[in-house]
Amino acid sequence: MPHQSNLEGSKIDTLTSRLGTLLASRRQSLEWDAAYQEILLRLDREGFLSGIISVGAAFPDFVLPNADGRLVALADHLTRGPVVLSFFRGEWCPFCKLTLTALTEALPRIEAVGASLLALTPETGGLPLSMKQRHGAAFEVLADVDFGVGLSAGVVFKIPKLYRARLVASNVNFPQRHGNAAWCLPVPATFIIAPDGTIAWRFVDADFSHRAEPDDIVAAIRRV
Amino acid sequence: MELSQVRYFVTLCRTLNFSRAAEQCNVTQPAFSRAVQRLEDELGGALLFRERNLTRLTELGRAMRPHLEAMLEAADAATALAQAKRRNLQTSLKIGLGPGIGAASIAGAVGEVTKMLPDCAIHFDESGPTALIDAMLTDRLDCALLAEDCDLPERLNRWPLYTETAVAVMPSEHRLATQNAVTARDVLDETLLVGERCGDFTKDLEQLTGLSLRQKRCNGAAAQLLDLVAAGLGIALLSGRLRFAAPLAVRKFTEPDLTRRILLTAVAGRPLNPAAASFVKLCRAQGFS
């Protein structure tokens, strides 16, 4: 992994710096950059983030299938402590891959402060299991089939034209991967849900190259 | 997009009347209209023609409707199942199985549903595609597993689950049981037992090879057909995903390989009860390899 030099030495090789390096390499392509900018502009103009469920609100209770074919209830995890719930775009997304790697590394620290981690992906057809296996993830990967929980949380958006065209050109077949042809995705969002079901902390961003830094997640769990 | 915006739009699709839809959603009409307008902004165009006496869906509205309905159902189902689990809701799960499609592959998913909802009653209905489709459309079945080659009406959602391969099933003392695999040439001198409820692998074999095969018809379920195989009446070409017990021998069928894709189907736009909705989600999430 290339290290990015930073004025603050302590920031070297954070998830944020790895994502920044990846973004910089992607933006070399003018077409990619235009598609990326379109998403940012669009979501910003619509005030998209204001529609996302906020700190203090109750996170909607849910049951979803996990990667291993079991049903997982949010409420069951909350009886054991706070829950870190993170929305992912899918195994095809390099930014998600970096984030999943970072979370896999951070899992012992998250569990040491008494929390469990749930990763939600809109993908189906065994893709949640490949996502879990490829990252050796010891946390739950849940299939948010048809974006149900994402919609309840307000994190789902319809992919604008240019980005969709890029996905099609790269053979990322969403109708097949999602089992629906809505061409939607969640924005990156991480919620820390307190044992009483309310949101204690959240990270949301319209920019899919921005993700919650594991250190910030751990610090926020400590404050719950 | 927000849950309320999607809920308003889906209600509007059903009523085609702004004031009635707003009333059903318990909001004022200006708030309702603003929410729909914001959804239109996000989706990049008008979803409805707003004419004086007529509200109609635009092409974009018609295209987005089934997707937004599915997303709204998924959101409601995820919450409804959480509630049903707390209350131990009495419910049912009614699954149709097309000809020759076994329940072994989906038994795990059924088990998960009953673990979460112990009072859920399970019904299986094994029948031909026409009867199963009719049962789904008239709300007597929640969903059905069907082979891809049947005619599915537009109103049915379909998700590919797995591809199954035919095997040759015979008594364990049969001469072909000494072989590792059985080919079309091997079965030329055999009687093949076929049944309307056992899948069309024999018919597929005839069509693929142009061979005329000796057949005996048995219109029962796969279990009865297998009893006849065990009794020495003939051999059968069946899905390799069925469960077979001794004294039957099961051999790979090859040259040609006979396969069919199995789809999970359910009526589009009709909300399922929490048991059925979670069963469908479990099946869709899995890889079935």
PDB file of C-alpha atoms in Angstrom, chain B residues 59-254:
ATOM      1  CA  GLU B  59     -42.753   6.806 -18.755  1.00  0.00           C
ATOM      2  CA  LEU B  60     -40.151   7.389 -16.017  1.00  0.00           C
ATOM      3  CA  GLY B  61     -42.861   6.946 -13.392  1.00  0.00           C
ATOM      4  CA  ARG B  62     -43.944   3.660 -14.938  1.00  0.00           C
ATOM      5  CA  ALA B  63     -40.356   2.478 -15.186  1.00  0.00           C
ATOM      6  CA  MET B  64     -39.507   3.380 -11.584  1.00  0.00           C
ATOM      7  CA  ARG B  65     -42.726   2.157 -10.004  1.00  0.00           C
ATOM      8  CA  PRO B  66     -41.863  -1.571  -9.673  1.00  0.00           C
ATOM      9  CA  HIS B  67     -38.392  -0.789  -8.317  1.00  0.00           C
ATOM     10  CA  LEU B  68     -39.623   1.710  -5.765  1.00  0.00           C
ATOM     11  CA  GLU B  69     -42.432  -0.656  -4.763  1.00  0.00           C
ATOM     12  CA  ALA B  70     -39.870  -3.425  -4.208  1.00  0.00           C
ATOM     13  CA  MET B  71     -37.674  -1.119  -2.125  1.00  0.00           C
ATOM     14  CA  LEU B  72     -40.610   0.046  -0.026  1.00  0.00           C
ATOM     15  CA  GLU B  73     -41.714  -3.549   0.525  1.00  0.00           C
ATOM     16  CA  ALA B  74     -38.176  -4.484   1.536  1.00  0.00           C
ATOM     17  CA  ALA B  75     -38.039  -1.615   4.030  1.00  0.00           C
ATOM     18  CA  ASP B  76     -41.420  -2.546   5.501  1.00  0.00           C
ATOM     19  CA  ALA B  77     -40.619  -6.273   5.517  1.00  0.00           C
ATOM     20  CA  ALA B  78     -37.312  -5.808   7.390  1.00  0.00           C
ATOM     21  CA  THR B  79     -39.146  -3.936  10.156  1.00  0.00           C
ATOM     22  CA  ALA B  80     -42.226  -6.169  10.079  1.00  0.00           C
ATOM     23  CA  LEU B  81     -40.100  -9.280  10.591  1.00  0.00           C
ATOM     24  CA  ALA B  82     -38.360  -7.669  13.571  1.00  0.00           C
ATOM     25  CA  GLN B  83     -41.801  -6.962  15.080  1.00  0.00           C
ATOM     26  CA  ALA B  84     -43.153 -10.399  14.185  1.00  0.00           C
ATOM     27  CA  LYS B  85     -40.161 -11.985  15.929  1.00  0.00           C
ATOM     28  CA  ARG B  86     -40.833 -10.049  19.147  1.00  0.00           C
ATOM     29  CA  ARG B  87     -44.507 -11.012  19.126  1.00  0.00           C
ATOM     30  CA  ASN B  88     -44.013 -14.544  17.852  1.00  0.00           C
ATOM     31  CA  LEU B  89     -46.529 -13.909  15.100  1.00  0.00           C
ATOM     32  CA  GLN B  90     -48.620 -16.825  13.855  1.00  0.00           C
ATOM     33  CA  THR B  91     -48.102 -16.870  10.149  1.00  0.00           C
ATOM     34  CA  SER B  92     -47.578 -19.175   7.209  1.00  0.00           C
ATOM     35  CA  LEU B  93     -45.138 -19.767   4.413  1.00  0.00           C
ATOM     36  CA  LYS B  94     -46.630 -21.287   1.251  1.00  0.00           C
ATOM     37  CA  ILE B  95     -44.109 -22.391  -1.345  1.00  0.00           C
ATOM     38  CA  GLY B  96     -44.858 -23.921  -4.733  1.00  0.00           C
ATOM     39  CA  LEU B  97     -42.452 -26.412  -6.277  1.00  0.00           C
ATOM     40  CA  GLY B  98     -42.531 -26.948 -10.018  1.00  0.00           C
ATOM     41  CA  PRO B  99     -42.249 -30.421 -11.596  1.00  0.00           C
ATOM     42  CA  GLY B 100     -39.296 -32.378 -10.227  1.00  0.00           C
ATOM     43  CA  ILE B 101     -37.973 -29.499  -8.117  1.00  0.00           C
ATOM     44  CA  GLY B 102     -37.025 -30.687  -4.648  1.00  0.00           C
ATOM     45  CA  ALA B 103     -37.223 -28.748  -1.395  1.00  0.00           C
ATOM     46  CA  ALA B 104     -33.756 -29.863  -0.227  1.00  0.00           C
ATOM     47  CA  SER B 105     -31.992 -26.749  -1.581  1.00  0.00           C
ATOM     48  CA  ILE B 106     -34.374 -24.354   0.163  1.00  0.00           C
ATOM     49  CA  ALA B 107     -34.886 -26.353   3.358  1.00  0.00           C
ATOM     50  CA  GLY B 108     -32.160 -24.354   5.119  1.00  0.00           C
ATOM     51  CA  ALA B 109     -33.921 -21.069   4.361  1.00  0.00           C
ATOM     52  CA  VAL B 110     -37.263 -22.499   5.529  1.00  0.00           C
ATOM     53  CA  GLY B 111     -35.545 -23.620   8.733  1.00  0.00           C
ATOM     54  CA  GLU B 112     -34.190 -20.105   9.339  1.00  0.00           C
ATOM     55  CA  VAL B 113     -37.673 -18.620   8.975  1.00  0.00           C
ATOM     56  CA  THR B 114     -39.163 -21.069  11.475  1.00  0.00           C
ATOM     57  CA  LYS B 115     -36.296 -20.418  13.889  1.00  0.00           C
ATOM     58  CA  MET B 116     -37.247 -16.755  13.865  1.00  0.00           C
ATOM     59  CA  LEU B 117     -41.012 -17.404  13.765  1.00  0.00           C
ATOM     60  CA  PRO B 118     -41.601 -20.744  15.529  1.00  0.00           C
ATOM     61  CA  ASP B 119     -45.375 -20.576  15.006  1.00  0.00           C
ATOM     62  CA  CYS B 120     -45.067 -20.301  11.235  1.00  0.00           C
ATOM     63  CA  ALA B 121     -46.876 -23.093   9.355  1.00  0.00           C
ATOM     64  CA  ILE B 122     -45.121 -24.424   6.258  1.00  0.00           C
ATOM     65  CA  HIS B 123     -47.018 -25.519   3.150  1.00  0.00           C
ATOM     66  CA  PHE B 124     -45.521 -27.029   0.033  1.00  0.00           C
ATOM     67  CA  ASP B 125     -47.487 -27.423  -3.156  1.00  0.00           C
ATOM     68  CA  GLU B 126     -45.958 -29.580  -5.897  1.00  0.00           C
ATOM     69  CA  SER B 127     -47.646 -28.965  -9.208  1.00  0.00           C
ATOM     70  CA  GLY B 128     -47.299 -27.915 -12.818  1.00  0.00           C
ATOM     71  CA  PRO B 129     -46.270 -24.338 -13.626  1.00  0.00           C
ATOM     72  CA  THR B 130     -49.738 -23.225 -14.762  1.00  0.00           C
ATOM     73  CA  ALA B 131     -51.382 -24.317 -11.516  1.00  0.00           C
ATOM     74  CA  LEU B 132     -48.622 -22.764  -9.401  1.00  0.00           C
ATOM     75  CA  ILE B 133     -48.702 -19.460 -11.277  1.00  0.00           C
ATOM     76  CA  ASP B 134     -52.464 -19.344 -10.872  1.00  0.00           C
ATOM     77  CA  ALA B 135     -52.127 -20.096  -7.153  1.00  0.00           C
ATOM     78  CA  MET B 136     -49.635 -17.229  -6.755  1.00  0.00           C
ATOM     79  CA  LEU B 137     -51.810 -14.782  -8.680  1.00  0.00           C
ATOM     80  CA  THR B 138     -54.837 -15.679  -6.555  1.00  0.00           C
ATOM     81  CA  ASP B 139     -52.849 -15.377  -3.319  1.00  0.00           C
ATOM     82  CA  ARG B 140     -52.930 -19.075  -2.408  1.00  0.00           C
ATOM     83  CA  LEU B 141     -49.131 -19.323  -2.643  1.00  0.00           C
ATOM     84  CA  ASP B 142     -46.476 -16.816  -1.558  1.00  0.00           C
ATOM     85  CA  CYS B 143     -43.838 -17.833  -4.059  1.00  0.00           C
ATOM     86  CA  ALA B 144     -42.772 -20.751  -6.238  1.00  0.00           C
ATOM     87  CA  LEU B 145     -39.665 -22.385  -7.612  1.00  0.00           C
ATOM     88  CA  LEU B 146     -40.094 -22.923 -11.336  1.00  0.00           C
ATOM     89  CA  ALA B 147     -37.903 -24.023 -14.201  1.00  0.00           C
ATOM     90  CA  GLU B 148     -36.852 -21.142 -16.437  1.00  0.00           C
ATOM     91  CA  ASP B 149     -38.395 -22.644 -19.573  1.00  0.00           C
ATOM     92  CA  CYS B 150     -42.010 -22.106 -18.449  1.00  0.00           C
ATOM     93  CA  ASP B 151     -44.066 -19.114 -19.567  1.00  0.00           C
ATOM     94  CA  LEU B 152     -44.103 -16.591 -16.762  1.00  0.00           C
ATOM     95  CA  PRO B 153     -46.555 -13.715 -16.860  1.00  0.00           C
ATOM     96  CA  GLU B 154     -45.126 -10.184 -16.698  1.00  0.00           C
ATOM     97  CA  ARG B 155     -46.609  -9.715 -13.228  1.00  0.00           C
ATOM     98  CA  LEU B 156     -44.238 -12.222 -11.678  1.00  0.00           C
ATOM     99  CA  ASN B 157     -40.861 -11.217 -10.295  1.00  0.00           C
ATOM    100  CA  ARG B 158     -38.203 -13.815 -10.985  1.00  0.00           C
ATOM    101  CA  TRP B 159     -34.734 -14.376  -9.572  1.00  0.00           C
ATOM    102  CA  PRO B 160     -32.409 -17.139 -10.787  1.00  0.00           C
ATOM    103  CA  LEU B 161     -31.505 -19.385  -7.847  1.00  0.00           C
ATOM    104  CA  TYR B 162     -29.418 -22.207  -9.279  1.00  0.00           C
ATOM    105  CA  THR B 163     -28.838 -24.443 -12.261  1.00  0.00           C
ATOM    106  CA  GLU B 164     -29.511 -28.108 -11.734  1.00  0.00           C
ATOM    107  CA  THR B 165     -28.133 -31.031 -13.663  1.00  0.00           C
ATOM    108  CA  ALA B 166     -29.899 -34.296 -14.435  1.00  0.00           C
ATOM    109  CA  VAL B 167     -28.756 -37.575 -12.932  1.00  0.00           C
ATOM    110  CA  ALA B 168     -29.750 -41.118 -13.883  1.00  0.00           C
ATOM    111  CA  VAL B 169     -31.422 -43.006 -11.046  1.00  0.00           C
ATOM    112  CA  MET B 170     -31.607 -46.823 -11.114  1.00  0.00           C
ATOM    113  CA  PRO B 171     -31.708 -49.807  -8.779  1.00  0.00           C
ATOM    114  CA  SER B 172     -28.271 -50.388  -7.217  1.00  0.00           C
ATOM    115  CA  GLU B 173     -27.966 -53.784  -8.939  1.00  0.00           C
ATOM    116  CA  HIS B 174     -28.675 -52.285 -12.398  1.00  0.00           C
ATOM    117  CA  ARG B 175     -26.051 -52.971 -15.099  1.00  0.00           C
ATOM    118  CA  LEU B 176     -25.450 -49.205 -15.576  1.00  0.00           C
ATOM    119  CA  ALA B 177     -24.736 -48.786 -11.867  1.00  0.00           C
ATOM    120  CA  THR B 178     -21.264 -50.206 -12.454  1.00  0.00           C
ATOM    121  CA  GLN B 179     -20.436 -47.131 -14.595  1.00  0.00           C
ATOM    122  CA  ASN B 180     -19.347 -43.736 -13.252  1.00  0.00           C
ATOM    123  CA  ALA B 181     -21.593 -41.877 -15.661  1.00  0.00           C
ATOM    124  CA  VAL B 182     -24.486 -42.680 -17.964  1.00  0.00           C
ATOM    125  CA  THR B 183     -24.834 -41.320 -21.510  1.00  0.00           C
ATOM    126  CA  ALA B 184     -27.659 -41.077 -24.047  1.00  0.00           C
ATOM    127  CA  ARG B 185     -26.251 -44.146 -25.819  1.00  0.00           C
ATOM    128  CA  ASP B 186     -26.477 -46.148 -22.574  1.00  0.00           C
ATOM    129  CA  VAL B 187     -30.196 -45.558 -22.102  1.00  0.00           C
ATOM    130  CA  LEU B 188     -31.262 -46.535 -25.645  1.00  0.00           C
ATOM    131  CA  ASP B 189     -32.183 -50.038 -24.468  1.00  0.00           C
ATOM    132  CA  GLU B 190     -33.734 -48.881 -21.212  1.00  0.00           C
ATOM    133  CA  THR B 191     -37.231 -47.965 -20.171  1.00  0.00           C
ATOM    134  CA  LEU B 192     -37.284 -44.398 -18.870  1.00  0.00           C
ATOM    135  CA  LEU B 193     -39.905 -43.601 -16.278  1.00  0.00           C
ATOM    136  CA  VAL B 194     -41.366 -40.154 -16.810  1.00  0.00           C
ATOM    137  CA  GLY B 195     -43.980 -38.146 -14.949  1.00  0.00           C
ATOM    138  CA  GLU B 196     -45.655 -34.774 -15.307  1.00  0.00           C
ATOM    139  CA  ARG B 197     -44.504 -33.861 -11.818  1.00  0.00           C
ATOM    140  CA  CYS B 198     -40.928 -35.060 -12.189  1.00  0.00           C
ATOM    141  CA  GLY B 199     -39.333 -32.594 -14.616  1.00  0.00           C
ATOM    142  CA  ASP B 200     -38.743 -32.790 -18.342  1.00  0.00           C
ATOM    143  CA  PHE B 201     -35.205 -34.128 -18.563  1.00  0.00           C
ATOM    144  CA  THR B 202     -36.233 -37.134 -20.678  1.00  0.00           C
ATOM    145  CA  LYS B 203     -38.122 -34.876 -23.086  1.00  0.00           C
ATOM    146  CA  ASP B 204     -35.101 -32.542 -23.235  1.00  0.00           C
ATOM    147  CA  LEU B 205     -32.885 -35.518 -24.021  1.00  0.00           C
ATOM    148  CA  GLU B 206     -35.102 -36.569 -26.910  1.00  0.00           C
ATOM    149  CA  GLN B 207     -35.154 -33.034 -28.269  1.00  0.00           C
ATOM    150  CA  LEU B 208     -31.404 -32.576 -27.940  1.00  0.00           C
ATOM    151  CA  THR B 209     -30.449 -35.881 -29.517  1.00  0.00           C
ATOM    152  CA  GLY B 210     -33.377 -36.628 -31.803  1.00  0.00           C
ATOM    153  CA  LEU B 211     -33.493 -40.111 -30.274  1.00  0.00           C
ATOM    154  CA  SER B 212     -36.736 -41.903 -29.672  1.00  0.00           C
ATOM    155  CA  LEU B 213     -36.627 -43.306 -26.153  1.00  0.00           C
ATOM    156  CA  ARG B 214     -38.735 -46.044 -24.608  1.00  0.00           C
ATOM    157  CA  GLN B 215     -40.828 -44.392 -21.901  1.00  0.00           C
ATOM    158  CA  LYS B 216     -43.282 -45.398 -19.210  1.00  0.00           C
ATOM    159  CA  ARG B 217     -45.530 -42.708 -17.798  1.00  0.00           C
ATOM    160  CA  CYS B 218     -46.186 -42.446 -14.070  1.00  0.00           C
ATOM    161  CA  ASN B 219     -48.242 -39.474 -13.022  1.00  0.00           C
ATOM    162  CA  GLY B 220     -47.266 -39.271  -9.399  1.00  0.00           C
ATOM    163  CA  ALA B 221     -44.736 -37.273  -7.463  1.00  0.00           C
ATOM    164  CA  ALA B 222     -41.003 -37.951  -7.684  1.00  0.00           C
ATOM    165  CA  ALA B 223     -41.235 -40.129  -4.541  1.00  0.00           C
ATOM    166  CA  GLN B 224     -43.614 -42.570  -6.271  1.00  0.00           C
ATOM    167  CA  LEU B 225     -41.559 -42.590  -9.431  1.00  0.00           C
ATOM    168  CA  LEU B 226     -38.523 -43.547  -7.369  1.00  0.00           C
ATOM    169  CA  ASP B 227     -40.463 -46.402  -5.746  1.00  0.00           C
ATOM    170  CA  LEU B 228     -41.107 -47.753  -9.249  1.00  0.00           C
ATOM    171  CA  VAL B 229     -37.431 -47.339 -10.139  1.00  0.00           C
ATOM    172  CA  ALA B 230     -36.500 -49.320  -7.021  1.00  0.00           C
ATOM    173  CA  ALA B 231     -38.984 -52.013  -8.053  1.00  0.00           C
ATOM    174  CA  GLY B 232     -37.145 -52.389 -11.373  1.00  0.00           C
ATOM    175  CA  LEU B 233     -39.736 -50.841 -13.737  1.00  0.00           C
ATOM    176  CA  GLY B 234     -37.134 -48.634 -15.376  1.00  0.00           C
ATOM    177  CA  ILE B 235     -34.643 -45.849 -14.774  1.00  0.00           C
ATOM    178  CA  ALA B 236     -35.361 -42.140 -14.380  1.00  0.00           C
ATOM    179  CA  LEU B 237     -33.636 -38.879 -15.291  1.00  0.00           C
ATOM    180  CA  LEU B 238     -34.196 -36.497 -12.409  1.00  0.00           C
ATOM    181  CA  SER B 239     -32.716 -33.366 -10.857  1.00  0.00           C
ATOM    182  CA  GLY B 240     -29.448 -34.072  -9.066  1.00  0.00           C
ATOM    183  CA  ARG B 241     -30.678 -31.820  -6.268  1.00  0.00           C
ATOM    184  CA  LEU B 242     -33.355 -34.312  -5.190  1.00  0.00           C
ATOM    185  CA  ARG B 243     -32.487 -36.581  -2.271  1.00  0.00           C
ATOM    186  CA  PHE B 244     -32.133 -40.261  -3.148  1.00  0.00           C
ATOM    187  CA  ALA B 245     -31.854 -43.122  -0.676  1.00  0.00           C
ATOM    188  CA  ALA B 246     -30.647 -46.721  -1.041  1.00  0.00           C
ATOM    189  CA  PRO B 247     -31.412 -49.114  -2.730  1.00  0.00           C
ATOM    190  CA  LEU B 248     -31.210 -46.578  -5.540  1.00  0.00           C
ATOM    191  CA  ALA B 249     -27.989 -45.853  -7.399  1.00  0.00           C
ATOM    192  CA  VAL B 250     -27.438 -42.342  -8.755  1.00  0.00           C
ATOM    193  CA  ARG B 251     -25.075 -41.701 -11.661  1.00  0.00           C
ATOM    194  CA  LYS B 252     -24.057 -38.501 -13.399  1.00  0.00           C
ATOM    195  CA  PHE B 253     -25.829 -38.164 -16.745  1.00  0.00           C
ATOM    196  CA  THR B 254     -23.582 -36.909 -19.513  1.00  0.00           C
TER     197      THR B 254
END
